[in-house]
Coordinates of N, CA and C in Angstrom, one line a residue:
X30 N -25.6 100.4 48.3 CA -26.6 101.4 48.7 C -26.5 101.7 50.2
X31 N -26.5 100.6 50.9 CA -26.3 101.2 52.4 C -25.2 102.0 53.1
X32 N -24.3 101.7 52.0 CA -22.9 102.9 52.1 C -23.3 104.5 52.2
X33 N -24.0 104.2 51.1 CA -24.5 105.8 51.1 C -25.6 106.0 52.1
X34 N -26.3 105.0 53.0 CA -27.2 105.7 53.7 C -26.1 105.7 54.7
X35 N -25.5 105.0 54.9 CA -24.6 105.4 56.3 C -23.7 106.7 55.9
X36 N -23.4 107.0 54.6 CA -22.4 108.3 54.4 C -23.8 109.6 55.2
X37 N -25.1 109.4 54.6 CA -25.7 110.0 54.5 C -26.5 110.2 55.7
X38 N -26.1 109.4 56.6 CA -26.4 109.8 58.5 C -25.4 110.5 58.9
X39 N -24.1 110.3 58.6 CA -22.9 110.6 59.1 C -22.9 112.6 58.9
X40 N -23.3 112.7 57.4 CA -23.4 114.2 57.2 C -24.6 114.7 58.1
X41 N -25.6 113.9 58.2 CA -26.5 114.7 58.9 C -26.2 114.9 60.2
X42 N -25.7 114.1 60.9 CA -25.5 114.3 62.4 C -24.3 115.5 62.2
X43 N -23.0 115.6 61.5 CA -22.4 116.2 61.6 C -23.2 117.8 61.1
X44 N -23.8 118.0 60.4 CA -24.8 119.0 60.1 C -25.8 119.8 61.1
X45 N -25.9 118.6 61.7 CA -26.7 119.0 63.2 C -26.5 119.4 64.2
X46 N -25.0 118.4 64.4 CA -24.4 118.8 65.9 C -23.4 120.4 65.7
X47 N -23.3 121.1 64.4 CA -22.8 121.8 64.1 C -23.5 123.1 63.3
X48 N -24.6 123.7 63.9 CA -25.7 124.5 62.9 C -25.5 125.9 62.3
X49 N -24.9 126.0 63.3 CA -23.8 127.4 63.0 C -22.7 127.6 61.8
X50 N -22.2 126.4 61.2 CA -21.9 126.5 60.4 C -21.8 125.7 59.1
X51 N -21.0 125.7 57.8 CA -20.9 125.0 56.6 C -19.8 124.2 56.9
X52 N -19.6 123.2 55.5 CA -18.7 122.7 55.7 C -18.3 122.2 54.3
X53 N -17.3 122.2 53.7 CA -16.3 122.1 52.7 C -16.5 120.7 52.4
X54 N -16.8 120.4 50.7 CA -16.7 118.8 50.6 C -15.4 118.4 50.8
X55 N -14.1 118.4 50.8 CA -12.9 117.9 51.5 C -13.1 117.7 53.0
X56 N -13.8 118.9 53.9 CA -13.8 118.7 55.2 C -14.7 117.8 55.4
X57 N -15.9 117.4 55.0 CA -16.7 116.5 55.7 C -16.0 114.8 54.6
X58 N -15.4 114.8 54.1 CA -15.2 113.6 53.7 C -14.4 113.0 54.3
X59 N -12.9 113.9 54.8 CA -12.0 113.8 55.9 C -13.0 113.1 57.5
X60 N -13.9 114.0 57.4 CA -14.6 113.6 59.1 C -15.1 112.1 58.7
X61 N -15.6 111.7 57.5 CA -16.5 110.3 57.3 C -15.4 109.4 57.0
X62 N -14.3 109.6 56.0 CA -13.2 108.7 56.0 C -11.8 109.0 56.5
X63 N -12.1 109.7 57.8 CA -10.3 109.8 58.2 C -9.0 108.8 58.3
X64 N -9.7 107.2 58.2 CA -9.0 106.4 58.2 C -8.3 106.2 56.5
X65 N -9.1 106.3 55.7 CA -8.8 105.8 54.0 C -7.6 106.2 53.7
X66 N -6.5 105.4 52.9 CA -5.4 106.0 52.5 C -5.9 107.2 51.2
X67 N -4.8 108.0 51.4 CA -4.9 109.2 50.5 C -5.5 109.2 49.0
X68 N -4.5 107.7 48.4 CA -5.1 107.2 47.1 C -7.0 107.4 46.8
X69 N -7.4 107.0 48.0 CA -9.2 106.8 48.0 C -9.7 108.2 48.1
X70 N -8.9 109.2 48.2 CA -9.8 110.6 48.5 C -10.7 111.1 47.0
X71 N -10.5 110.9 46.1 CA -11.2 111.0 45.0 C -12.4 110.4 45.1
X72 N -12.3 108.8 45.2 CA -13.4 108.6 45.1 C -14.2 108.5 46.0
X73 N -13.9 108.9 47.8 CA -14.5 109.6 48.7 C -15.2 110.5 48.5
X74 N -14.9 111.1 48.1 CA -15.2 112.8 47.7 C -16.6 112.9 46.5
X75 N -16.1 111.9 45.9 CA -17.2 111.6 45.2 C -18.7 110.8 45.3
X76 N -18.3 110.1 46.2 CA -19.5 109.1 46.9 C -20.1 110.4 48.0
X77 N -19.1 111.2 48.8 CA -19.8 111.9 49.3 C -20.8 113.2 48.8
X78 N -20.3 113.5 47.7 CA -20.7 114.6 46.7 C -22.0 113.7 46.5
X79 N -22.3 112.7 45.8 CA -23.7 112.0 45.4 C -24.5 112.3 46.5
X80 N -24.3 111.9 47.8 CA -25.1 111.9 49.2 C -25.6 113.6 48.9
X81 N -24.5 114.6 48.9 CA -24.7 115.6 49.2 C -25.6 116.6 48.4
X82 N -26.0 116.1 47.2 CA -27.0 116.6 45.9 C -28.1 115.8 46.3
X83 N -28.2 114.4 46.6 CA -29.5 113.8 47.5 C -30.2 114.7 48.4
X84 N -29.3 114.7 49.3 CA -29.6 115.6 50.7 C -30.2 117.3 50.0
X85 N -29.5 117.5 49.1 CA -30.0 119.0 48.7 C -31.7 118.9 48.1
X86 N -31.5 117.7 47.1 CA -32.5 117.7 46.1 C -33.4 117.3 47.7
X87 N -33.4 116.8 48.5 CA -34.3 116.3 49.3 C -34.9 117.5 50.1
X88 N -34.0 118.4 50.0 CA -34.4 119.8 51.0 C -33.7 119.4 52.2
X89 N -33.1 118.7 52.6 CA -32.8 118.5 54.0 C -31.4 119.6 54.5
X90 N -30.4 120.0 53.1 CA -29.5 120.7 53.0 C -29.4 121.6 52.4
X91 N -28.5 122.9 53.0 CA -28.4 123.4 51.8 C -26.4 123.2 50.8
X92 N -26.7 123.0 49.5 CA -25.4 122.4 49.2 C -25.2 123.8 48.1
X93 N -24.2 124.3 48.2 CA -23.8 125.8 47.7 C -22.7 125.1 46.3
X94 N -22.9 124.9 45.4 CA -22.5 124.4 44.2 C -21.4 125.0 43.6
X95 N -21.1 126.1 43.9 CA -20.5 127.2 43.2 C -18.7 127.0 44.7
X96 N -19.0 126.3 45.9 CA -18.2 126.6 46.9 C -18.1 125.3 47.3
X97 N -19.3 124.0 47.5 CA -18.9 122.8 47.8 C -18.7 122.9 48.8
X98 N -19.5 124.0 49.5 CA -20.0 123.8 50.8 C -21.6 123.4 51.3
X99 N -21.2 122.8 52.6 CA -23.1 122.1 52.6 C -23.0 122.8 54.6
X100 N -24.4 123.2 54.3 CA -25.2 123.5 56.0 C -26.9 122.6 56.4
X101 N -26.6 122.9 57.5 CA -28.0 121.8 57.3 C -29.5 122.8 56.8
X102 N -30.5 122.4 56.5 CA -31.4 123.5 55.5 C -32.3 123.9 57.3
X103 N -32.7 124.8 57.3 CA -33.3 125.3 58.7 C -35.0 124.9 58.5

């Protein structure tokens, strides 16, 4: 569980420091795990997708479902 609150600071700051725009679940999983070998991007992608339906259902984002793009919610 603290994996995902640390995934889930990581999106926010990146959400913040950047308000102007969205961001692609490939792009923000790359920014959270740029080190992981390639093998792990699935299940990256997927621990970060959970955070990012959190963050939506929470109101804090908006997460566009249809594009798997997320902005931070204003």
């Amino acid at each position: 569980m603290k994996k995902y609150a640390n995934i889930s600071n990581v999106i926010l700051t990146i959400l913040r420091d950047n308000p102007d725009r969205d961001f692609a679940l490939e792009e923000l999983s790359g920014l959270i795990f740029p080190t992981d070998p390639i093998q792990e991007e699935k299940h990256n992608q997927a621990a970060v997708l959970d955070v990012l339906i959190f963050l939506d259902d929470q109101k804090m984002i908006l997460l566009d479902f249809e594009t798997d793009r997320s902005r931070l919610a204003k």
